[in-house]
mmCIF file of N, CA and C in Angstrom:
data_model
loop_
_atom_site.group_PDB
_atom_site.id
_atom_site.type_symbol
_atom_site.label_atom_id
_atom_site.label_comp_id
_atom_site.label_asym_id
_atom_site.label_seq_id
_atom_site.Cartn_x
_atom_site.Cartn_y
_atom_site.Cartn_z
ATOM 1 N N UNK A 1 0.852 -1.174 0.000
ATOM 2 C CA UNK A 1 0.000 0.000 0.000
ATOM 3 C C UNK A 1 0.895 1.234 0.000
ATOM 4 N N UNK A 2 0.723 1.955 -0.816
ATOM 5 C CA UNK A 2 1.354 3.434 -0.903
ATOM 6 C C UNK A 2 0.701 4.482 -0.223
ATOM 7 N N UNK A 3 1.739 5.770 -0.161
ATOM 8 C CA UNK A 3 1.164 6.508 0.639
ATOM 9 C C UNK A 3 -0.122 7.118 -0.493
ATOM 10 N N UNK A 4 -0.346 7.332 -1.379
ATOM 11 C CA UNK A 4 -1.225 7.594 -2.039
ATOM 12 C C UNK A 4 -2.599 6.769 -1.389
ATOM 13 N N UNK A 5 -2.359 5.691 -1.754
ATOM 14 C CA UNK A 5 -3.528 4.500 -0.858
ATOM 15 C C UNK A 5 -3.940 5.150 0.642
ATOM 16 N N UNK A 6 -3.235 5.351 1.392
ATOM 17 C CA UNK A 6 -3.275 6.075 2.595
ATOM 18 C C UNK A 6 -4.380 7.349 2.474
ATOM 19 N N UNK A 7 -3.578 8.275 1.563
ATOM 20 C CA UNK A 7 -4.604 9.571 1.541
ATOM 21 C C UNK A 7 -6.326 9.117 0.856
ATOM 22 N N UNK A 8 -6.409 8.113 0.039
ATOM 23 C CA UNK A 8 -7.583 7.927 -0.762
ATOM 24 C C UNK A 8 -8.366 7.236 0.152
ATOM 25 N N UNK A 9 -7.803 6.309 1.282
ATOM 26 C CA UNK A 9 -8.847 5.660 1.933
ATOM 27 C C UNK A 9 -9.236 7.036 3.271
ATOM 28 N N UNK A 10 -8.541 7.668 3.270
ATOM 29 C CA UNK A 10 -8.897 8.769 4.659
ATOM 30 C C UNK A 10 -8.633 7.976 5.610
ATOM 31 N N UNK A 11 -8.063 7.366 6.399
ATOM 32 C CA UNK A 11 -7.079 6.907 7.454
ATOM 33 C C UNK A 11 -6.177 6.546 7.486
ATOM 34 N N UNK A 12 -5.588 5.275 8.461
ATOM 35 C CA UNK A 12 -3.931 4.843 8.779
ATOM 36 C C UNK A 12 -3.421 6.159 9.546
ATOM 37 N N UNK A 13 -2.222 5.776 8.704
ATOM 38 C CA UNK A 13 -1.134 6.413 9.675
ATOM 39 C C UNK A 13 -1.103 8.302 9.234
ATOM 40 N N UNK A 14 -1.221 8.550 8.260
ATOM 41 C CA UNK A 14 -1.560 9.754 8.095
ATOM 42 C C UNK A 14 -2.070 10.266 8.512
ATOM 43 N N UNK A 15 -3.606 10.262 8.739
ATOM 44 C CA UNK A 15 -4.507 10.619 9.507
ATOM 45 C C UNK A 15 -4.000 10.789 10.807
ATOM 46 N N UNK A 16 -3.865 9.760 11.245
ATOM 47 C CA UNK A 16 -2.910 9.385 13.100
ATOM 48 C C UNK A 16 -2.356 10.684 12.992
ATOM 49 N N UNK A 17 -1.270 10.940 12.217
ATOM 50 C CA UNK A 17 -0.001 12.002 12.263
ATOM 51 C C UNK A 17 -0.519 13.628 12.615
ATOM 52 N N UNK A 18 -1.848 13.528 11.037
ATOM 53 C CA UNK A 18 -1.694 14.479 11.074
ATOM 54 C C UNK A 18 -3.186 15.677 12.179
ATOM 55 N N UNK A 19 -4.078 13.983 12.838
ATOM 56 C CA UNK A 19 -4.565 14.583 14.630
ATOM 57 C C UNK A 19 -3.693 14.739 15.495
ATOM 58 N N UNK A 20 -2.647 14.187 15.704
ATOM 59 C CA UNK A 20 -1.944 14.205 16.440
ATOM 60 C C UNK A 20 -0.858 15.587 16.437
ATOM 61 N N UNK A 21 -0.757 16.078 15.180
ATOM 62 C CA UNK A 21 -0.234 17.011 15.150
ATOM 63 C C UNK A 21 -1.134 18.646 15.386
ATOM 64 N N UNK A 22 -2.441 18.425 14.888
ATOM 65 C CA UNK A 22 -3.683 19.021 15.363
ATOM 66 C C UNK A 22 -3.612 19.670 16.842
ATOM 67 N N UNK A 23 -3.340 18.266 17.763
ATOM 68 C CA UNK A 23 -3.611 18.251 18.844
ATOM 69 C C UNK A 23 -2.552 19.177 19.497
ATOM 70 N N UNK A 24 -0.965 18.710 18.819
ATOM 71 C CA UNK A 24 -0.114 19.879 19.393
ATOM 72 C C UNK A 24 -0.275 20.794 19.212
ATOM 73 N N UNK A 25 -0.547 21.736 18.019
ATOM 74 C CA UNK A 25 -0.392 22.677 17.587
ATOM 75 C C UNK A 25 -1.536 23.566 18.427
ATOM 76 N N UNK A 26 -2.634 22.798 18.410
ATOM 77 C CA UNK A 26 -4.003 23.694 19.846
ATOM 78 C C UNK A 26 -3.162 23.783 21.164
ATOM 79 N N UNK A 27 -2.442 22.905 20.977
ATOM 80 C CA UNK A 27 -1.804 22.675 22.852
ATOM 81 C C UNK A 27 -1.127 24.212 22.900
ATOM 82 N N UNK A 28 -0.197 23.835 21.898
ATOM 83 C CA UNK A 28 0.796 25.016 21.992
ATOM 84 C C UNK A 28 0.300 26.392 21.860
ATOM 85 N N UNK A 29 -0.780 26.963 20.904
ATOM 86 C CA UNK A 29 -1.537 27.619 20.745
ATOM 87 C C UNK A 29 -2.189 28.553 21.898
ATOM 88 N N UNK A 30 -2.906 27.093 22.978
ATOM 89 C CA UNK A 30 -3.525 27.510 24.714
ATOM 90 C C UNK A 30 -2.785 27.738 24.999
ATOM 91 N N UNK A 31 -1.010 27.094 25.223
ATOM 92 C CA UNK A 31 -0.116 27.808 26.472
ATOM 93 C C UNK A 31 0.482 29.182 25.868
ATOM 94 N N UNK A 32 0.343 29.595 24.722
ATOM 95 C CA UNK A 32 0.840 30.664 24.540
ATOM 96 C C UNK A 32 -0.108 31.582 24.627
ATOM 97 N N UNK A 33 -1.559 31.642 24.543
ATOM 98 C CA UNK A 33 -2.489 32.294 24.235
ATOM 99 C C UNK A 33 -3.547 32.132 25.320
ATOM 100 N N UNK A 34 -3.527 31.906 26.333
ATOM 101 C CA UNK A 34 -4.430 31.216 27.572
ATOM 102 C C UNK A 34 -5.089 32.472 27.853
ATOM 103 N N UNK A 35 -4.388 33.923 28.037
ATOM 104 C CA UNK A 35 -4.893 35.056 28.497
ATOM 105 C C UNK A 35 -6.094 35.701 27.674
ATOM 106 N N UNK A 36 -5.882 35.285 26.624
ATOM 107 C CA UNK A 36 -7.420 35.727 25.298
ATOM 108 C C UNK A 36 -8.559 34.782 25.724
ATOM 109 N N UNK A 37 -9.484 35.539 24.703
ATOM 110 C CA UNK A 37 -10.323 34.572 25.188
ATOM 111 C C UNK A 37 -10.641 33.289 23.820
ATOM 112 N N UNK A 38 -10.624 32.050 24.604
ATOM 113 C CA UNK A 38 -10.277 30.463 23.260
ATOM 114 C C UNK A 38 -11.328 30.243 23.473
ATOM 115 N N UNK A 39 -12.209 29.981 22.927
ATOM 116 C CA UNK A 39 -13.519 28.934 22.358
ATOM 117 C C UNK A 39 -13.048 27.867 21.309
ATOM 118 N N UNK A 40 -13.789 27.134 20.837
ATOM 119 C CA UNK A 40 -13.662 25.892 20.210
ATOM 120 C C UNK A 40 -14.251 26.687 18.905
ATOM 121 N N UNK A 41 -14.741 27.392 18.755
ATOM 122 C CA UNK A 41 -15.052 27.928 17.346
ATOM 123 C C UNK A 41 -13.952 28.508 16.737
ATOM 124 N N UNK A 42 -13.480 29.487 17.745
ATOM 125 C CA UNK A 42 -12.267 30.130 17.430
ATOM 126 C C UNK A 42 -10.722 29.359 17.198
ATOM 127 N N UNK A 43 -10.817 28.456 18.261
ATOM 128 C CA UNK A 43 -9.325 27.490 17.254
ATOM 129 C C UNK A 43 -10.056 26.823 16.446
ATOM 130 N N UNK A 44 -10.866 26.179 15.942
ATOM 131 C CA UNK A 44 -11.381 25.825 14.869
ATOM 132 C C UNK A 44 -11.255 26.585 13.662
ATOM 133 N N UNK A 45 -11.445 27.680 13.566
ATOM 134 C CA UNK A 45 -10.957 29.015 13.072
ATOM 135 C C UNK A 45 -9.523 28.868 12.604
ATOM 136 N N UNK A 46 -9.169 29.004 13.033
ATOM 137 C CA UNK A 46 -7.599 29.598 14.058
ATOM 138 C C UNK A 46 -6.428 28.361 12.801
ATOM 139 N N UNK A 47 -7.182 27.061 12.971
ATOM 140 C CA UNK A 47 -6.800 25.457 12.761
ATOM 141 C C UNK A 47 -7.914 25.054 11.541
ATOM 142 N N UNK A 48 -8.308 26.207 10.825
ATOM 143 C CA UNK A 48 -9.036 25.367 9.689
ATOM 144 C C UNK A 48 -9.249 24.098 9.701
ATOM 145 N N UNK A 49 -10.374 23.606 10.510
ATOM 146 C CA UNK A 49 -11.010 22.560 10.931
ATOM 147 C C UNK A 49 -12.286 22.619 11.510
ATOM 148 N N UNK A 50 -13.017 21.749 11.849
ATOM 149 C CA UNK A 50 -14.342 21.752 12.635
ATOM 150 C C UNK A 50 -13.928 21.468 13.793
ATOM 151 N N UNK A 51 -14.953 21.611 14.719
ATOM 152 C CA UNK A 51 -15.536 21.838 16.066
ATOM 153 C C UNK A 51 -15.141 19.941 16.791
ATOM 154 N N UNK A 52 -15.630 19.270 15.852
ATOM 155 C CA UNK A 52 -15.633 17.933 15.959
ATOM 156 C C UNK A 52 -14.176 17.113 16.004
ATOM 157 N N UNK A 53 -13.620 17.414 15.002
ATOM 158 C CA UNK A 53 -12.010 16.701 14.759
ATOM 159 C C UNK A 53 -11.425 17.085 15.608
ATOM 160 N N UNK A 54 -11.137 18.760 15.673
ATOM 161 C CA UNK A 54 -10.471 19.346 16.895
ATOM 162 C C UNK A 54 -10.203 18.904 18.164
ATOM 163 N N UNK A 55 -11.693 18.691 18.624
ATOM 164 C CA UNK A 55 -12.071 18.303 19.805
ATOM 165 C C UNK A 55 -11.745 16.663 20.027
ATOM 166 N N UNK A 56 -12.191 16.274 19.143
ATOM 167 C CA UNK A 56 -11.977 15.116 18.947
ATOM 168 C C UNK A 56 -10.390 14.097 19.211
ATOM 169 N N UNK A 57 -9.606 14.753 18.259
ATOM 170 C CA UNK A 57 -8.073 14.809 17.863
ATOM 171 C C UNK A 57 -7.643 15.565 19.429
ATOM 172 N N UNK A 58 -8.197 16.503 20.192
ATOM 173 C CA UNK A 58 -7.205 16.606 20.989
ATOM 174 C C UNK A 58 -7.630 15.767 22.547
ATOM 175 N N UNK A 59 -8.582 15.152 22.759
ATOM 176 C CA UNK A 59 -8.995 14.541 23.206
ATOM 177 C C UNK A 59 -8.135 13.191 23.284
ATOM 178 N N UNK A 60 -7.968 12.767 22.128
ATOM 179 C CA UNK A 60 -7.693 11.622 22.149
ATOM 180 C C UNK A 60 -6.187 11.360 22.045
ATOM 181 N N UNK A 61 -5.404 12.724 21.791
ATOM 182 C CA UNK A 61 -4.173 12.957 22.435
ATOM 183 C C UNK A 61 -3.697 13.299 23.910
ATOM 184 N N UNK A 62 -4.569 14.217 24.578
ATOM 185 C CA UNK A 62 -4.090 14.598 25.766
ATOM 186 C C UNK A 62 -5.063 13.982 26.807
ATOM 187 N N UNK A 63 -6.252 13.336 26.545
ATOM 188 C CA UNK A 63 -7.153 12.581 27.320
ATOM 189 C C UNK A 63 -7.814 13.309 28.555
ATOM 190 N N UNK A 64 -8.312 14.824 27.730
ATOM 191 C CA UNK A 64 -8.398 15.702 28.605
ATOM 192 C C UNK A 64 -9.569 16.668 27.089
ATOM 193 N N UNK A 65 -10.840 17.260 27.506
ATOM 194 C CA UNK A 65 -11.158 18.250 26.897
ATOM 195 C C UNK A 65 -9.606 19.626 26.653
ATOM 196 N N UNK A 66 -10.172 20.313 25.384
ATOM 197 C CA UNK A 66 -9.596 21.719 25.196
ATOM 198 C C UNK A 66 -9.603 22.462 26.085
ATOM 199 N N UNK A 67 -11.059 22.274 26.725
ATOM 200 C CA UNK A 67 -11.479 23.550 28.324
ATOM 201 C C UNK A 67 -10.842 23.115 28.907
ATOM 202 N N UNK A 68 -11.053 21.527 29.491
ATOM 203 C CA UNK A 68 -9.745 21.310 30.775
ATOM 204 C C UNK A 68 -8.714 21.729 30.800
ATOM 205 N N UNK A 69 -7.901 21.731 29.271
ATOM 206 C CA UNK A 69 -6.294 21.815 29.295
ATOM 207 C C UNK A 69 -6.588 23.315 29.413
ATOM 208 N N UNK A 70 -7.536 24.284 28.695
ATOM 209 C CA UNK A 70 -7.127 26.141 29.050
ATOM 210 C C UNK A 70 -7.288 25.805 30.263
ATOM 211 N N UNK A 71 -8.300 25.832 31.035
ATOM 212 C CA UNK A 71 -8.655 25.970 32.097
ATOM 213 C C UNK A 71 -7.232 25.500 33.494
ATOM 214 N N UNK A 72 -6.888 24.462 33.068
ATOM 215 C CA UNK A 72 -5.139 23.596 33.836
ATOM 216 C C UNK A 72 -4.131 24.872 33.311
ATOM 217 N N UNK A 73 -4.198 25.320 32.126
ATOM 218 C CA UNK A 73 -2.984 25.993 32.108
ATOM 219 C C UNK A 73 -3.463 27.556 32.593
ATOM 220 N N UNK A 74 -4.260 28.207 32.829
ATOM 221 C CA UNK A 74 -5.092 29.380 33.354
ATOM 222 C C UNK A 74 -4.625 29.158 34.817
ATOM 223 N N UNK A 75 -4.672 27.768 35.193
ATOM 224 C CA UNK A 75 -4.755 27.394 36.755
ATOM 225 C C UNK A 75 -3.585 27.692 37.164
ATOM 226 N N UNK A 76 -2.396 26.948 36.452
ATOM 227 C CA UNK A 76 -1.213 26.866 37.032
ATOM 228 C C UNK A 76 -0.449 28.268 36.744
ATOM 229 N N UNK A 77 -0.861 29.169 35.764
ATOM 230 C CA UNK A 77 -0.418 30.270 35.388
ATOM 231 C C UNK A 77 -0.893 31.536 36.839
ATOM 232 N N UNK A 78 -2.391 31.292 37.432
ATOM 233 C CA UNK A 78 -2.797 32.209 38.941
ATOM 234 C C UNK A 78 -1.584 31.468 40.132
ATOM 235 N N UNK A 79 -1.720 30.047 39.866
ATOM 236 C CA UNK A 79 -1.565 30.021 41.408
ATOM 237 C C UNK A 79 0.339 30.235 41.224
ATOM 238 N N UNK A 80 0.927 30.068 40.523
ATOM 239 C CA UNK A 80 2.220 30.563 40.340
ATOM 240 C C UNK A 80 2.189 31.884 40.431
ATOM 241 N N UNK A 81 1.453 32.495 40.211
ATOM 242 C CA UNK A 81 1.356 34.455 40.687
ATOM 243 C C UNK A 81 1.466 34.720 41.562
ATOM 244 N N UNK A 82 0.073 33.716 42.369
ATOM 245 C CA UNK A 82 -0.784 33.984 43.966
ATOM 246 C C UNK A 82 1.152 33.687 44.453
ATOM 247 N N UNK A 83 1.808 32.883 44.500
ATOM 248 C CA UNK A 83 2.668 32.900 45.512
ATOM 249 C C UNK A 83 4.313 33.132 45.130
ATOM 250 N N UNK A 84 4.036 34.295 43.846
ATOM 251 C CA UNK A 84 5.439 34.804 43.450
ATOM 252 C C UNK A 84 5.868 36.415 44.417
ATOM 253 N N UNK A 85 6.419 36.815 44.162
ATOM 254 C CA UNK A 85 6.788 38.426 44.707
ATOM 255 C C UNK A 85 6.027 39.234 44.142
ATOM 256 N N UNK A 86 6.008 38.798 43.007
ATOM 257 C CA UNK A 86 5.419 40.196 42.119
ATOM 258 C C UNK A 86 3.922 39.794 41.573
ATOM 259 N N UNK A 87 3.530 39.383 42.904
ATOM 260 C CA UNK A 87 1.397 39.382 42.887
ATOM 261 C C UNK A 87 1.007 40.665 42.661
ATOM 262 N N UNK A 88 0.497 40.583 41.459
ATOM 263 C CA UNK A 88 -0.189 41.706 40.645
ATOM 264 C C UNK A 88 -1.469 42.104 41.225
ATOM 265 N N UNK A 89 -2.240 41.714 41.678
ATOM 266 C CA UNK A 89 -3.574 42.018 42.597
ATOM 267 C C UNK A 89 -4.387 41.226 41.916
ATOM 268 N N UNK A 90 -5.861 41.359 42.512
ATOM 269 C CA UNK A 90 -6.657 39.757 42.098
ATOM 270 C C UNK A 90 -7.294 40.326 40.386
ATOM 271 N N UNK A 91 -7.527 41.762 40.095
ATOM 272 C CA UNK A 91 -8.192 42.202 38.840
ATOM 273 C C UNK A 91 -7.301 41.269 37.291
ATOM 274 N N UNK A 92 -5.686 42.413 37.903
ATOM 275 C CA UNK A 92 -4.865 42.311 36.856
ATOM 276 C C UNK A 92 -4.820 40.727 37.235
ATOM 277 N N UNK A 93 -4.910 39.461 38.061
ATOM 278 C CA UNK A 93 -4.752 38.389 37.770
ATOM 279 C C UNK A 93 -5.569 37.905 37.127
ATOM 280 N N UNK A 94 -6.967 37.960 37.263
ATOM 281 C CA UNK A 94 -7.752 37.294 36.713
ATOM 282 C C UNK A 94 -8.122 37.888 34.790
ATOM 283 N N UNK A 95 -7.802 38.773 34.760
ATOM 284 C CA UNK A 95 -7.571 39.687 33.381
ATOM 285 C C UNK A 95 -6.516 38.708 32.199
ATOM 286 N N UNK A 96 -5.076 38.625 33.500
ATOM 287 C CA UNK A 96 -4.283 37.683 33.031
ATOM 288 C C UNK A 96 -4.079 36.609 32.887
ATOM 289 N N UNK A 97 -5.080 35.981 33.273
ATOM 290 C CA UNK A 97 -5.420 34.558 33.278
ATOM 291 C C UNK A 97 -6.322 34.191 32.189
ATOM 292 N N UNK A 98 -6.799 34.958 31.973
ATOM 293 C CA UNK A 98 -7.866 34.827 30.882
ATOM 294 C C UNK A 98 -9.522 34.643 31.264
ATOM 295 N N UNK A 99 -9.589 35.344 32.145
ATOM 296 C CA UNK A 99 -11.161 35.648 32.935
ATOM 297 C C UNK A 99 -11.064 37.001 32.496
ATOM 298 N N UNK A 100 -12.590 37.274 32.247
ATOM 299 C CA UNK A 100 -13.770 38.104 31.990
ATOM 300 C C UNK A 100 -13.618 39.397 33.150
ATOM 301 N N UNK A 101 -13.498 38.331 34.301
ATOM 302 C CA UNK A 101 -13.376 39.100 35.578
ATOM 303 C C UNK A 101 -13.175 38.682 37.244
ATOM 304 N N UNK A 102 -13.219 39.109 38.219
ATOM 305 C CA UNK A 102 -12.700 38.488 39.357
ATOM 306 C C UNK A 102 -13.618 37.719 39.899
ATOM 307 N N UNK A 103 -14.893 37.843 39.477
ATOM 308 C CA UNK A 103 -15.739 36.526 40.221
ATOM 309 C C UNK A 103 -15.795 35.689 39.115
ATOM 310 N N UNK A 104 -15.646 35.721 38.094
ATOM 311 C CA UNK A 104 -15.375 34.748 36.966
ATOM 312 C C UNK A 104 -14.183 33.850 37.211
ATOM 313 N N UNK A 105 -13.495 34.596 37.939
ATOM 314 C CA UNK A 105 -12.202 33.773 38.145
ATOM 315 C C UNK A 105 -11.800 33.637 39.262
ATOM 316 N N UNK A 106 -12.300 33.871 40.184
ATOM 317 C CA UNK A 106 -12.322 33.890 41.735
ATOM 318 C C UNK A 106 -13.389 32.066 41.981
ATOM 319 N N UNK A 107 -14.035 32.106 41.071
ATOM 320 C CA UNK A 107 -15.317 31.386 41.098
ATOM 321 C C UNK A 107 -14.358 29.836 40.290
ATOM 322 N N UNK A 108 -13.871 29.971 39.139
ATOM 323 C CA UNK A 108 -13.117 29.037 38.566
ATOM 324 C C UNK A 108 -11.795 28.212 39.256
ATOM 325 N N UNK A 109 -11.306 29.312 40.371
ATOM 326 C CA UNK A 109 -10.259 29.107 40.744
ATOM 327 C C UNK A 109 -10.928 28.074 41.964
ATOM 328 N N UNK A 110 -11.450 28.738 42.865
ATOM 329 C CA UNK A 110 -12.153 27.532 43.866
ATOM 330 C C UNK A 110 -12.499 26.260 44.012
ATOM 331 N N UNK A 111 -13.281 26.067 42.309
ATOM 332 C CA UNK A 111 -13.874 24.991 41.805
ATOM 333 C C UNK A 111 -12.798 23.737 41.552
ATOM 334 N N UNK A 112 -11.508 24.911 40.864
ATOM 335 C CA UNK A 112 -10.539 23.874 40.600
ATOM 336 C C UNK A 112 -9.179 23.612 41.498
ATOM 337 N N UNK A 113 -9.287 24.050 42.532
ATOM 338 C CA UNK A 113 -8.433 24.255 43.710
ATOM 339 C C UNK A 113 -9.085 23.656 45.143
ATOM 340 N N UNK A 114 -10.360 23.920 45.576
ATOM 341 C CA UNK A 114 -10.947 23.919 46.467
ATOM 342 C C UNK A 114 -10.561 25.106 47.424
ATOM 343 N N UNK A 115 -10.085 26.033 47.223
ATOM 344 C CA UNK A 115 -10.247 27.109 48.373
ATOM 345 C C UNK A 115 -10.489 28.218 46.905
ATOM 346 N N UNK A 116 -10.406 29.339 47.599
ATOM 347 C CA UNK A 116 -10.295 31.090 47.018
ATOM 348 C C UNK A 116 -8.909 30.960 46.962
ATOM 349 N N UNK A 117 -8.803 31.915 45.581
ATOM 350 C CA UNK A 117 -7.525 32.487 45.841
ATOM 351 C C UNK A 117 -6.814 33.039 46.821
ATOM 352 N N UNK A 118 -7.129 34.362 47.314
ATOM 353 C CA UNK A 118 -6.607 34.567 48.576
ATOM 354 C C UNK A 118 -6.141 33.772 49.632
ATOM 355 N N UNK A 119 -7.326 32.719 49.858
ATOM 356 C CA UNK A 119 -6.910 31.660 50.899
ATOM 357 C C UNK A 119 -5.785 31.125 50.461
ATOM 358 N N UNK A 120 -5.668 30.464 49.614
ATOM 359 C CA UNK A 120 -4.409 29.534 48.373
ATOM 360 C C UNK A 120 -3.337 30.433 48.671
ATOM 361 N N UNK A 121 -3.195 32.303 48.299
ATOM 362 C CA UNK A 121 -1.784 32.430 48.481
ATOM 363 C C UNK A 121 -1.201 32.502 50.285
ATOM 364 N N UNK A 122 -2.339 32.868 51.277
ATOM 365 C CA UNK A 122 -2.159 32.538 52.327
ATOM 366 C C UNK A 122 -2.132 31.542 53.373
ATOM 367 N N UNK A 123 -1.975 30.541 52.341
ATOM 368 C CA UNK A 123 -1.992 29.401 52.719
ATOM 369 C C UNK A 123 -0.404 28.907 52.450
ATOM 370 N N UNK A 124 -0.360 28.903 51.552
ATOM 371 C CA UNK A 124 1.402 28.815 51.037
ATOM 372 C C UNK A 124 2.278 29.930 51.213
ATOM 373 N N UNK A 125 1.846 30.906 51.520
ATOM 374 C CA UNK A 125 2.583 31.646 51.969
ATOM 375 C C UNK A 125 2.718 31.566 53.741
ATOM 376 N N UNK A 126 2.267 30.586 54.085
ATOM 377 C CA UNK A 126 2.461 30.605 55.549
ATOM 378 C C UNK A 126 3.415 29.347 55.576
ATOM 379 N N UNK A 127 2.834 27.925 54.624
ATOM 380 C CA UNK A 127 3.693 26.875 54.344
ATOM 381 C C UNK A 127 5.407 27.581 53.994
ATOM 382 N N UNK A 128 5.692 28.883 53.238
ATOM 383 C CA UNK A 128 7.096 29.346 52.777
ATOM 384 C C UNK A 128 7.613 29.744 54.296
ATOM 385 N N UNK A 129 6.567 30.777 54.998
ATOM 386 C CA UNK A 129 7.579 31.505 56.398
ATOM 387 C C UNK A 129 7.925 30.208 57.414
ATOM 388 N N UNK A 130 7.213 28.859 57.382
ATOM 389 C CA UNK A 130 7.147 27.916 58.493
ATOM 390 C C UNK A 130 8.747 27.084 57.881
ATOM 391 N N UNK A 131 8.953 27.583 56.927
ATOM 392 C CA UNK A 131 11.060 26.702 56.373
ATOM 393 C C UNK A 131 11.349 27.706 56.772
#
């Protein structure tokens, strides 16, 4: 079977390659771009593709929705703030995170943390003064 055979049936290994490469290219896309605002229409857009493959293809690479992975990299991008030196305040964080706004993201952060922000950086910030 040739690679020609490959492209005419629409699967194998091509296909494989080229979701899989789909999947990076959204990945890389969210960690560089997490602070805008990403919908699935818009990298669809973005990735001349549908709503379906996208989702689909990155799913079945990272074994995780698109939202989960913004939403994980949004996460780890606050709480690395909440307990750096240069904590920007909760507006400019949640602005920079890629929330709408501070109960938008005050509200996201909880859900996926189990406390508030605030609590979270005073919480580890008491775990840093106790070394």
């Amino acid at each position: 079977m040739g690679g020609y055979d490959l492209i005419k049936e629409g699967g194998g290994i091509l296909n494989d390659r080229k979701r899989y490469g789909l999947a990076l290219k959204v990945a890389l896309y969210v960690e560089g771009n997490f602070s805008k605002k990403i919908t699935l229409k818009s990298l669809s857009i973005q990735f001349c593709t549908n709503r379906t493959t996208l989702s689909s293809s990155f799913r079945e690479r990272y074994k995780v929705s698109v939202y989960k992975y913004l939403t994980k990299v949004r996460m780890d991008y606050a709480r690395a703030k909440l307990v750096s030196n240069d904590f920007i305040g909760m507006d400019e964080l949640a602005e920079s995170s890629g929330y709408s706004d501070r109960n938008n993201f005050s509200t996201a952060f909880k859900r996926e943390n189990g406390v508030c922000p605030i609590s979270y950086m005073k919480l580890c910030n008491n775990i840093v003064d106790i070394k």
